XYZ file of C-alpha atoms in Angstrom:
517
model
C -68.941 224.661 -41.764
C -66.873 226.900 -40.426
C -63.531 225.286 -39.246
C -61.195 227.517 -36.955
C -57.722 227.659 -38.008
C -56.232 225.382 -35.526
C -58.671 222.504 -36.402
C -58.378 222.830 -40.373
C -54.634 222.092 -39.298
C -55.797 219.453 -37.565
C -58.138 218.112 -40.287
C -54.566 218.191 -42.895
C -52.295 216.755 -40.462
C -55.131 213.709 -40.348
C -54.394 212.912 -43.967
C -50.981 213.433 -43.965
C -50.929 210.549 -41.518
C -53.208 208.881 -43.310
C -50.927 208.540 -45.677
C -47.976 207.431 -43.360
C -49.500 205.103 -42.196
C -48.644 203.313 -45.251
C -45.686 202.207 -44.920
C -44.076 204.991 -42.387
C -46.415 204.638 -39.169
C -45.530 206.611 -36.981
C -47.909 205.503 -32.964
C -45.872 208.081 -31.564
C -48.170 211.274 -33.958
C -51.087 209.258 -34.269
C -51.319 209.248 -30.445
C -50.615 212.807 -30.089
C -53.133 213.535 -32.469
C -55.993 211.882 -31.137
C -55.905 213.757 -27.634
C -56.269 216.875 -29.164
C -59.013 215.790 -31.412
C -60.083 214.395 -28.374
C -59.840 217.492 -25.947
C -61.201 219.513 -29.015
C -64.202 218.131 -29.025
C -63.376 217.163 -33.315
C -64.781 213.935 -34.058
C -64.821 214.105 -37.447
C -60.893 214.341 -36.946
C -61.070 211.152 -34.421
C -62.645 208.971 -37.800
C -59.709 210.283 -39.700
C -57.081 208.644 -36.815
C -59.358 205.962 -36.465
C -58.652 205.149 -40.480
C -55.200 206.210 -40.289
C -54.491 202.806 -37.222
C -56.694 200.976 -39.625
C -54.068 201.503 -42.798
C -51.192 200.777 -40.196
C -53.093 197.463 -39.496
C -53.556 196.318 -42.626
C -49.596 197.467 -43.349
C -48.877 195.143 -39.995
C -51.256 192.217 -41.077
C -53.189 193.031 -38.237
C -56.707 192.505 -37.801
C -58.598 196.680 -38.098
C -62.154 194.916 -37.607
C -62.320 197.529 -33.513
C -61.093 200.557 -35.544
C -63.454 200.646 -38.728
C -66.338 200.058 -36.717
C -65.573 202.543 -34.275
C -65.200 204.647 -37.493
C -69.220 203.623 -38.586
C -69.943 204.491 -35.193
C -67.939 207.808 -34.741
C -70.229 209.245 -38.184
C -72.813 207.781 -36.703
C -73.661 210.368 -33.720
C -71.143 213.181 -35.903
C -74.592 212.866 -38.624
C -72.350 214.382 -41.490
C -73.127 212.365 -44.562
C -69.925 212.663 -46.225
C -68.028 211.142 -43.080
C -70.292 208.308 -42.975
C -70.130 207.523 -46.089
C -66.362 207.405 -46.124
C -67.105 204.905 -42.772
C -69.718 202.950 -44.600
C -66.916 202.723 -47.999
C -63.917 202.023 -45.887
C -65.796 198.873 -44.059
C -67.065 197.746 -47.746
C -63.499 197.530 -48.867
C -62.844 195.543 -46.084
C -66.031 193.250 -46.277
C -64.802 193.022 -50.383
C -61.362 192.032 -49.409
C -62.191 189.671 -46.954
C -64.364 187.541 -49.745
C -61.319 185.880 -50.856
C -60.819 183.973 -47.328
C -64.229 184.268 -46.276
C -67.965 183.853 -47.913
C -69.883 184.792 -44.600
C -70.212 188.598 -43.073
C -72.391 191.655 -44.262
C -72.613 192.427 -47.961
C -69.732 194.549 -49.595
C -71.856 195.896 -52.208
C -74.879 197.002 -50.352
C -72.461 198.244 -48.296
C -71.282 200.770 -51.471
C -75.333 201.378 -52.077
C -75.237 202.975 -48.599
C -71.919 204.741 -49.166
C -72.782 205.860 -52.835
C -76.276 206.797 -51.587
C -75.593 208.623 -48.648
C -72.851 210.720 -50.586
C -75.986 212.402 -52.538
C -76.553 213.736 -49.325
C -73.804 215.611 -48.496
C -73.998 219.126 -47.728
C -71.132 221.400 -49.704
C -70.633 222.712 -46.040
C -68.873 220.427 -45.211
C -64.964 220.199 -45.607
C -64.287 219.599 -49.262
C -61.171 217.148 -48.480
C -63.935 214.895 -46.413
C -66.015 214.600 -49.588
C -63.236 213.731 -51.855
C -62.194 210.989 -49.149
C -65.744 210.190 -48.837
C -65.460 209.765 -53.221
C -62.055 208.046 -53.140
C -63.502 205.203 -50.403
C -65.780 204.663 -53.145
C -64.146 203.921 -55.524
C -61.427 201.785 -54.447
C -64.782 199.893 -53.251
C -65.864 199.361 -56.784
C -63.035 198.854 -58.814
C -62.297 195.875 -55.696
C -66.002 194.167 -56.660
C -65.697 195.385 -60.592
C -68.044 198.254 -61.167
C -65.184 200.215 -62.750
C -67.646 202.108 -64.798
C -68.234 203.682 -61.604
C -65.210 203.782 -60.021
C -64.021 205.993 -62.683
C -67.089 207.839 -62.353
C -66.479 208.677 -58.919
C -62.674 209.292 -59.816
C -63.616 211.688 -61.961
C -65.929 213.288 -59.436
C -63.202 213.169 -57.052
C -60.960 215.575 -59.720
C -63.820 217.794 -60.145
C -64.422 218.100 -55.784
C -61.063 219.067 -55.069
C -61.087 221.840 -58.256
C -63.802 223.284 -55.984
C -61.507 225.665 -53.501
C -58.708 227.375 -54.929
C -56.015 227.112 -52.719
C -57.545 226.076 -49.441
C -56.212 223.001 -48.033
C -54.043 223.084 -50.933
C -51.331 220.203 -49.085
C -54.189 218.124 -48.307
C -55.881 218.441 -52.206
C -52.835 217.891 -53.230
C -51.569 214.407 -51.001
C -55.322 212.914 -52.281
C -54.850 214.223 -56.449
C -51.882 211.760 -56.065
C -54.276 208.795 -54.364
C -56.208 209.572 -57.866
C -53.679 209.713 -60.028
C -52.125 206.476 -58.513
C -55.968 204.616 -58.259
C -56.439 205.573 -61.819
C -53.500 203.896 -62.893
C -54.646 200.820 -61.025
C -58.457 200.867 -62.628
C -57.037 201.549 -66.121
C -53.948 199.066 -65.981
C -56.922 196.359 -64.798
C -60.079 197.359 -66.975
C -57.279 196.483 -70.071
C -55.966 193.228 -68.973
C -58.977 191.461 -68.458
C -60.141 193.586 -71.978
C -56.937 191.873 -73.938
C -58.037 188.666 -71.764
C -60.863 188.356 -73.281
C -58.834 189.206 -76.960
C -60.322 192.756 -76.834
C -57.011 194.032 -78.207
C -58.574 196.970 -80.063
C -60.764 198.167 -76.955
C -57.933 197.129 -74.277
C -55.456 199.763 -76.688
C -58.229 202.499 -76.490
C -58.554 202.078 -72.498
C -54.816 202.599 -71.878
C -54.709 204.846 -74.034
C -56.749 206.885 -72.697
C -55.088 206.659 -68.982
C -51.541 207.409 -70.863
C -52.773 210.918 -71.973
C -52.101 212.056 -68.839
C -48.689 211.372 -68.325
C -46.216 211.057 -66.157
C -47.974 212.615 -63.404
C -45.301 211.663 -60.885
C -42.680 214.834 -59.004
C -40.319 215.029 -55.995
C -43.052 215.064 -53.787
C -44.341 211.242 -54.465
C -43.207 208.988 -52.432
C -40.950 206.758 -54.108
C -42.690 203.056 -53.897
C -45.561 205.492 -55.232
C -43.414 206.625 -57.719
C -42.386 203.037 -59.004
C -46.028 201.457 -58.359
C -46.738 204.497 -61.312
C -44.081 204.081 -63.642
C -44.486 199.863 -63.510
C -47.981 200.760 -64.822
C -47.334 203.041 -67.504
C -45.025 200.989 -68.684
C -47.686 197.664 -69.134
C -50.765 200.259 -70.158
C -48.437 201.614 -72.617
C -47.282 197.343 -74.362
C -51.267 196.927 -73.921
C -52.135 200.648 -76.302
C -49.289 199.148 -79.106
C -45.561 199.787 -78.939
C -43.704 200.072 -75.852
C -43.358 203.988 -74.673
C -42.107 204.006 -70.885
C -38.862 202.815 -69.762
C -38.930 199.767 -67.061
C -36.231 197.028 -66.147
C -36.586 193.800 -64.295
C -39.528 191.986 -64.169
C -42.447 194.291 -65.422
C -39.981 194.836 -68.624
C -40.498 191.457 -68.725
C -44.413 190.967 -68.449
C -44.158 194.522 -70.755
C -42.675 192.056 -73.388
C -44.933 189.621 -73.208
C -47.759 191.099 -73.368
C -46.139 193.581 -76.145
C -45.568 189.517 -78.021
C -48.891 188.741 -77.412
C -50.065 191.408 -79.673
C -47.734 190.217 -82.227
C -49.352 186.985 -82.057
C -45.183 185.482 -81.153
C -46.508 183.123 -78.306
C -43.813 181.001 -77.614
C -41.984 184.293 -77.116
C -44.660 185.830 -75.025
C -45.088 183.275 -72.767
C -41.703 182.614 -72.031
C -41.330 186.997 -70.895
C -44.513 185.783 -69.115
C -43.519 182.978 -67.050
C -39.562 185.011 -66.999
C -41.697 187.621 -65.193
C -43.191 185.528 -62.412
C -45.908 186.119 -59.928
C -44.196 188.637 -58.523
C -43.619 192.064 -60.310
C -41.818 194.014 -57.674
C -44.085 196.240 -57.481
C -48.201 196.249 -57.296
C -50.467 195.419 -60.336
C -54.195 194.602 -60.352
C -55.638 191.154 -60.401
C -57.150 191.357 -63.785
C -52.726 192.554 -64.920
C -51.892 189.198 -62.559
C -54.517 186.716 -64.356
C -53.483 187.805 -67.918
C -49.693 187.011 -67.099
C -50.702 183.502 -66.398
C -53.133 183.428 -69.396
C -50.068 184.336 -72.163
C -47.521 181.902 -69.957
C -50.119 179.637 -70.606
C -50.201 179.941 -73.935
C -46.830 178.880 -74.812
C -45.420 176.112 -76.944
C -47.459 172.108 -76.627
C -49.975 174.365 -74.359
C -53.149 171.673 -73.720
C -55.563 173.137 -76.822
C -58.756 172.288 -74.424
C -56.992 174.052 -71.417
C -56.109 176.682 -73.315
C -60.002 176.879 -74.603
C -61.599 176.607 -70.951
C -59.656 179.607 -69.639
C -60.688 181.450 -72.078
C -64.373 180.536 -71.914
C -63.635 181.223 -68.319
C -62.282 185.039 -68.692
C -65.428 185.622 -70.591
C -68.075 184.407 -68.757
C -65.569 186.165 -66.040
C -66.628 189.232 -68.524
C -70.122 189.482 -69.099
C -70.549 188.665 -65.085
C -68.983 191.592 -64.272
C -71.379 193.174 -66.464
C -74.216 191.331 -65.344
C -73.481 192.038 -62.086
C -72.756 195.913 -62.962
C -75.952 197.078 -64.276
C -77.263 195.130 -61.101
C -75.476 197.209 -59.215
C -76.957 200.916 -61.189
C -80.376 199.604 -60.048
C -79.585 198.991 -56.624
C -78.497 202.556 -56.783
C -81.683 203.661 -58.729
C -83.675 202.273 -56.106
C -81.998 203.146 -52.966
C -81.699 207.026 -54.091
C -86.283 205.967 -55.438
C -86.597 204.657 -51.431
C -84.444 208.353 -49.762
C -86.392 210.632 -51.385
C -89.855 209.176 -50.969
C -88.539 208.310 -47.342
C -87.518 212.107 -47.419
C -90.771 213.760 -49.605
C -92.311 211.621 -46.324
C -91.341 213.600 -43.361
C -91.237 216.686 -45.546
C -95.193 216.056 -45.368
C -95.413 214.990 -41.495
C -92.759 217.207 -40.334
C -91.808 221.147 -39.365
C -89.147 222.614 -40.985
C -88.890 225.493 -38.559
C -89.066 223.263 -35.493
C -88.524 219.906 -36.614
C -91.377 218.585 -34.977
C -94.106 216.455 -36.215
C -97.052 219.302 -38.177
C -100.166 218.669 -38.366
C -100.190 215.885 -40.862
C -97.788 213.937 -38.803
C -100.272 214.771 -35.296
C -103.130 212.878 -37.490
C -100.364 211.091 -39.039
C -99.567 209.448 -34.831
C -103.877 209.397 -34.278
C -104.166 207.287 -37.149
C -101.618 205.176 -36.472
C -102.971 204.438 -32.949
C -106.100 203.846 -33.828
C -104.874 201.274 -35.927
C -102.901 199.921 -33.105
C -105.858 199.474 -31.318
C -108.291 198.350 -33.586
C -105.990 195.149 -33.808
C -104.556 194.738 -30.648
C -106.527 195.194 -27.551
C -105.201 198.557 -25.286
C -103.490 197.081 -22.296
C -105.261 197.814 -18.786
C -103.319 200.249 -16.758
C -103.657 200.290 -12.532
C -107.435 202.484 -12.981
C -108.243 199.401 -14.035
C -108.699 201.560 -18.054
C -107.089 200.967 -21.145
C -103.835 202.890 -21.418
C -103.510 206.452 -19.502
C -102.376 208.719 -22.469
C -102.456 212.477 -21.510
C -102.287 216.288 -23.952
C -101.409 219.031 -23.116
C -101.524 221.948 -25.221
C -99.226 224.632 -25.386
C -98.665 228.211 -26.845
C -96.382 230.966 -26.095
C -97.668 233.750 -24.495
C -97.655 237.360 -26.448
C -95.789 235.620 -29.580
C -97.765 238.501 -30.944
C -94.929 240.590 -28.607
C -92.142 238.931 -30.020
C -92.597 239.210 -33.397
C -93.788 243.324 -33.234
C -90.702 243.831 -30.773
C -87.872 241.780 -31.862
C -89.228 241.448 -35.251
C -90.885 237.791 -37.268
C -86.407 236.327 -37.572
C -86.195 235.899 -34.025
C -89.629 235.042 -33.521
C -88.936 232.034 -35.771
C -85.951 231.605 -33.401
C -87.879 231.153 -30.575
C -90.057 228.738 -31.906
C -86.889 226.887 -32.959
C -85.546 226.755 -29.476
C -88.837 225.558 -28.775
C -89.527 222.762 -30.492
C -85.373 222.160 -28.788
C -87.163 222.028 -26.064
C -90.249 220.009 -26.140
C -87.883 217.269 -28.845
C -85.819 216.794 -24.678
C -89.074 216.126 -22.890
C -90.554 213.788 -24.712
C -89.436 210.189 -25.152
C -90.067 208.275 -28.674
C -93.295 206.519 -27.806
C -94.393 210.440 -27.297
C -95.968 213.085 -29.713
C -94.351 217.077 -30.038
C -96.342 219.158 -32.601
C -96.319 222.889 -34.013
C -99.842 222.072 -35.069
C -99.120 226.278 -36.269
C -97.974 229.554 -35.574
C -97.185 229.244 -32.112
C -99.729 226.923 -31.321
C -97.791 222.874 -29.905
C -99.348 219.658 -28.911
C -97.971 217.102 -26.695
C -99.574 214.204 -26.450
C -97.917 211.116 -23.459
C -98.059 207.940 -24.173
C -98.895 205.222 -20.635
C -98.839 207.263 -18.480
C -99.728 207.559 -15.136
C -101.750 210.454 -13.351
C -99.604 213.285 -11.700
C -97.360 212.368 -14.391
C -98.822 214.756 -17.210
C -99.225 217.579 -14.639
C -95.358 217.038 -13.734
C -93.378 216.879 -17.798
C -95.549 220.481 -17.670
C -94.077 221.735 -15.179
C -90.476 220.618 -16.221
C -91.150 222.031 -19.758
C -92.905 225.361 -18.165
C -88.729 225.773 -16.170
C -87.446 225.035 -18.911
C -88.469 227.620 -20.821
C -88.652 229.996 -18.459
C -84.306 229.322 -17.218
C -83.960 229.404 -21.002
C -81.130 231.906 -21.838
C -83.757 233.679 -24.326
C -81.270 236.894 -23.952
C -78.452 235.349 -26.736
C -81.333 235.704 -28.695
C -81.922 238.794 -28.701
C -80.790 241.450 -25.704
C -83.947 241.761 -23.356
C -85.872 239.102 -24.843
C -88.272 237.055 -22.307
C -90.208 233.746 -23.459
C -92.676 232.693 -21.004
C -95.696 229.580 -22.700
C -98.630 228.207 -20.879
C -99.694 224.739 -21.181
C -102.838 223.315 -20.481
C -102.983 219.168 -20.014
C -106.706 216.486 -20.059
C -105.728 212.797 -19.172
C -107.663 210.004 -20.079
C -107.714 206.711 -21.892
C -106.410 205.512 -25.259
C -109.790 205.669 -26.260
C -110.707 209.283 -25.389
C -107.855 210.601 -27.362
C -109.888 212.132 -29.556
C -111.659 214.407 -27.198
C -108.185 215.264 -25.380
C -107.122 218.005 -27.649
C -110.498 220.251 -27.361
C -110.291 218.930 -23.597
C -106.740 220.660 -23.699
C -107.485 223.054 -25.642
C -109.746 224.692 -22.708
C -107.196 223.896 -20.269
C -104.760 226.592 -22.307
C -107.160 229.210 -21.851
C -108.144 228.394 -18.120
C -103.710 228.920 -17.644
C -104.046 231.690 -20.308
C -106.825 233.094 -17.851
C -105.198 233.003 -14.503
C -102.570 235.462 -15.282
C -100.546 233.071 -18.462
C -96.541 231.077 -18.011
C -98.324 228.938 -16.062
C -99.518 225.029 -16.406
C -103.529 224.580 -15.885
C -104.163 220.595 -15.480
C -107.111 218.248 -15.079
């Protein structure tokens, strides 16, 4: 999508507010940004403001449900798959976070599947920072649910996405790259810690070493608390990799020493250092690392051997369960992707690409569905004592060949597309508007009484006549002729030919008019 410079600036400002909401929220700035977005109709910016308010609520220990739901609702209206994926992933993350306190509510895993498949449909014309934000959120959910392989894939996808635009979006891209860096360290530490807990030291060292290869990403632009967190995680990863190569102090240093001692086989020293580290290290660490500290502390001198075996067995069971759930997630994503593909294929088979209306195949499918419904359930009786009343409109563009010859086929296609939009506005969900081919359209009105079809046809005629066609080409005017026939549902097969005869009569009488039975 083409964005104005002021819109782009508003997007960058919104992402800056998202970062500052996590510790340094500025409510006044958020309010101003929301007012500006509302005044300009920037729905994507308003969604980001909801995300900002959600994060601020979490910082203050408040319920952010209203902001998350507002973000999802707004993304549905916007219709952009990337922004909808971001909103759905945020909702999934909140559901995943509540697993520790509640067992009811929506499935975080099913929401994650939706977000993943939505991202498959994301348009490359959408601002890259929106796609990157959605990719990051999907990775966060996958990490929280233990789908670490999937999380790693999406962080790698984010890095590739952030490399696309060159210097454009520079400030926001640097901010998102920081998020990917710190989250990737968190993921690697969680993963490696769980491998240590089941005795897979070599695999854990490999995972930790891979993360450390990237070096220290922090610089003067990083928030100080994030710098401290990254340095703490790098210290613990280096302890797992074998040989502490990064400095640390206090409780983090104690836990690093405990891991190094455990790796060397000194259970007594390891347990003592793990106890010294305590539950609060002063910086956030992933769940797997917290469990590893407890595991090491529990294996000190005099520990119950049966309890140790029990803990080790639980760690192995958790790991195997994670692998099974990861496999199930892969299957669920594959099934949803096939379902979406089939749905898109079905849509392409019955929808006219130019106008967005049903095509001839869609028209036939509509009639077939009505026949099936009629066969399984008796029709309603209207006030004339007949079956439910239906009407068919046949619509033709007057002198359409002259439009193509005089203005070109590209303009002719735009005329048909605009006509499709006009017809879509004038039909209900139970009706059908279809393009049968060329400039020939049909509308079926369901459950309508005498007089309504002719009035509706006149509304369409007037809408076409008053449409600003000169926006497409200077001097362009367009009119249509409409034939209408009204009858019962049982008469539908013959109503098309009857309406076609009415259309011929409308053209014979001078075009640009309605002829109804």
